[in-house]
Amino acid sequence: PRVELAWAMKAHQHAQVYFNLISSVDPKFLRLTKVDEQIYEEFRRSFPELHLDVLDPEELKSEAAK
């Protein structure tokens, strides 16, 4: 139990650090991987009409979205 608790505490600390890092950078300049552009292009090919500025949960749950 102590090892699991220590691991969970360390994971939480790392998550806080990474969240603070990605929250402090303008998303236009944020690059998480070397293939970010490829991932985005493929995403856009699969979901050309999906508006990313505001995601509507009901739209994502619709029959057309499924």
Backbone as JSON, one array per atom type, in Angstrom:
{
  "sequence": "PRVELAWAMKAHQHAQVYFNLISSVDPKFLRLTKVDEQIYEEFRRSFPELHLDVLDPEELKSEAAK",
  "N": [[0.81, -1.22, 0.0], [1.97, 1.27, 0.72], [3.84, 1.75, -1.27], [2.19, 1.97, -3.52], [0.72, 4.23, -2.8], [2.76, 6.15, -2.67], [3.55, 6.11, -5.35], [1.19, 7.06, -6.57], [1.06, 9.63, -5.48], [3.37, 10.78, -6.58], [2.77, 10.59, -9.3], [0.6, 12.31, -9.4], [1.87, 14.74, -8.75], [3.54, 15.02, -11.01], [1.58, 15.22, -12.99], [0.4, 17.66, -12.29], [2.54, 19.43, -12.77], [2.94, 19.1, -15.57], [0.42, 19.89, -16.49], [0.4, 22.58, -15.69], [2.49, 23.49, -17.31], [1.49, 23.07, -19.98], [-0.71, 24.66, -19.84], [0.27, 27.19, -19.67], [1.23, 27.95, -22.1], [0.58, 29.38, -25.26], [-1.83, 27.79, -27.22], [-1.43, 27.76, -30.0], [1.29, 27.58, -30.31], [2.03, 25.31, -29.05], [3.52, 22.21, -29.09], [3.27, 18.87, -28.82], [4.19, 16.45, -29.78], [6.37, 15.18, -32.39], [4.85, 14.67, -34.56], [2.51, 16.15, -34.57], [1.18, 17.78, -36.49], [0.59, 15.93, -38.5], [-1.15, 14.24, -37.12], [-3.24, 16.04, -36.61], [-4.05, 16.68, -39.25], [-4.98, 14.17, -40.16], [-7.04, 13.8, -38.33], [-8.73, 15.91, -39.12], [-9.38, 15.03, -41.68], [-10.95, 12.87, -41.03], [-12.96, 14.02, -39.47], [-14.24, 16.45, -40.73], [-16.21, 18.42, -40.34], [-16.41, 18.97, -37.66], [-16.57, 21.23, -35.05], [-14.08, 22.69, -33.23], [-13.71, 24.76, -31.5], [-15.73, 25.12, -29.59], [-16.93, 22.46, -27.98], [-19.83, 20.58, -28.19], [-21.47, 18.53, -26.08], [-23.9, 17.2, -26.58], [-24.04, 17.23, -29.35], [-21.93, 15.54, -29.94], [-22.94, 13.16, -29.01], [-24.96, 12.57, -30.72], [-26.83, 10.69, -33.22], [-25.8, 10.99, -35.78], [-23.17, 11.68, -35.26], [-22.23, 9.38, -34.13]],
  "CA": [[0.0, 0.0, 0.0], [2.81, 2.48, 0.77], [4.44, 1.95, -2.59], [1.12, 2.45, -4.39], [0.42, 5.61, -2.39], [3.89, 6.98, -3.1], [3.47, 6.22, -6.81], [0.05, 7.92, -6.89], [1.42, 11.01, -5.13], [4.36, 11.23, -7.57], [2.03, 10.76, -10.56], [-0.19, 13.54, -9.25], [2.8, 15.87, -8.86], [3.93, 15.15, -12.41], [0.42, 15.7, -13.74], [0.25, 19.08, -12.01], [3.61, 20.14, -13.46], [2.65, 19.1, -17.0], [-0.77, 20.72, -16.72], [0.84, 23.98, -15.59], [3.28, 23.8, -18.5], [0.69, 23.2, -21.19], [-1.68, 25.75, -19.64], [0.95, 28.48, -19.74], [1.67, 28.18, -23.47], [-0.49, 29.61, -26.24], [-2.02, 26.54, -27.96], [-0.9, 27.85, -31.36], [2.71, 27.27, -30.3], [2.24, 24.09, -28.28], [3.78, 21.0, -29.86], [3.47, 17.78, -27.88], [4.96, 15.4, -30.45], [6.93, 15.57, -33.68], [3.87, 14.4, -35.61], [1.26, 16.85, -34.25], [0.51, 18.23, -37.71], [0.05, 14.73, -39.14], [-2.3, 13.81, -36.33], [-4.33, 16.99, -36.84], [-4.53, 16.52, -40.62], [-5.77, 12.94, -40.21], [-8.26, 14.09, -37.57], [-9.57, 16.76, -39.96], [-9.91, 14.2, -42.76], [-11.99, 12.02, -40.46], [-14.03, 14.84, -38.9], [-14.08, 17.78, -41.33], [-17.23, 19.39, -39.92], [-16.43, 19.1, -36.2], [-16.09, 22.52, -34.56], [-13.26, 22.44, -32.06], [-13.65, 25.91, -30.6], [-16.64, 24.79, -28.49], [-17.49, 21.13, -28.19], [-21.16, 20.39, -27.63], [-21.62, 17.11, -25.75], [-25.08, 16.63, -27.24], [-23.69, 17.01, -30.75], [-21.07, 14.36, -30.0], [-23.75, 12.0, -28.7], [-26.02, 12.41, -31.72], [-26.74, 9.51, -34.09], [-24.92, 11.31, -36.91], [-21.79, 11.67, -34.78], [-21.82, 8.01, -33.83]],
  "C": [[0.85, 1.28, 0.0], [3.42, 2.79, -0.59], [3.39, 2.52, -3.55], [0.78, 3.9, -4.07], [1.52, 6.56, -2.84], [3.85, 7.19, -4.61], [2.35, 7.18, -7.21], [0.38, 9.38, -6.58], [2.4, 11.58, -6.15], [3.67, 11.47, -8.91], [1.21, 12.03, -10.53], [0.7, 14.77, -9.36], [3.22, 16.1, -10.31], [2.78, 15.7, -13.25], [0.22, 17.19, -13.51], [1.29, 19.9, -12.76], [3.3, 20.23, -14.95], [1.43, 19.94, -17.32], [-0.4, 22.19, -16.66], [1.65, 24.39, -16.81], [2.4, 24.01, -19.73], [-0.35, 24.31, -21.06], [-1.04, 27.12, -19.81], [1.39, 28.85, -21.15], [0.46, 28.41, -24.36], [-0.63, 28.35, -27.1], [-1.49, 26.58, -29.39], [0.56, 27.41, -31.42], [3.04, 25.97, -29.58], [2.41, 22.9, -29.21], [4.1, 19.89, -28.86], [4.3, 16.65, -28.47], [5.49, 15.94, -31.77], [5.9, 15.42, -34.8], [2.52, 15.07, -35.33], [0.49, 17.25, -35.5], [-0.11, 17.05, -38.45], [-1.21, 14.25, -38.44], [-3.49, 14.72, -36.6], [-4.91, 16.84, -38.25], [-5.4, 15.27, -40.76], [-7.09, 13.12, -39.47], [-9.22, 14.89, -38.43], [-10.14, 15.99, -41.14], [-11.07, 13.35, -42.26], [-13.2, 12.81, -39.97], [-13.97, 16.27, -39.44], [-15.05, 18.83, -40.8], [-17.24, 19.66, -38.41], [-15.82, 20.44, -35.79], [-15.34, 22.3, -33.26], [-13.22, 23.61, -31.09], [-14.55, 25.71, -29.38], [-17.25, 23.44, -28.8], [-18.82, 21.01, -27.46], [-21.36, 18.9, -27.34], [-22.83, 16.46, -26.43], [-24.82, 16.36, -28.71], [-22.83, 15.75, -30.89], [-21.85, 13.07, -29.75], [-24.81, 11.69, -29.75], [-25.78, 11.15, -32.58], [-25.78, 9.77, -35.25], [-23.45, 11.26, -36.48], [-21.29, 10.25, -34.51], [-21.5, 7.28, -35.11]]
}
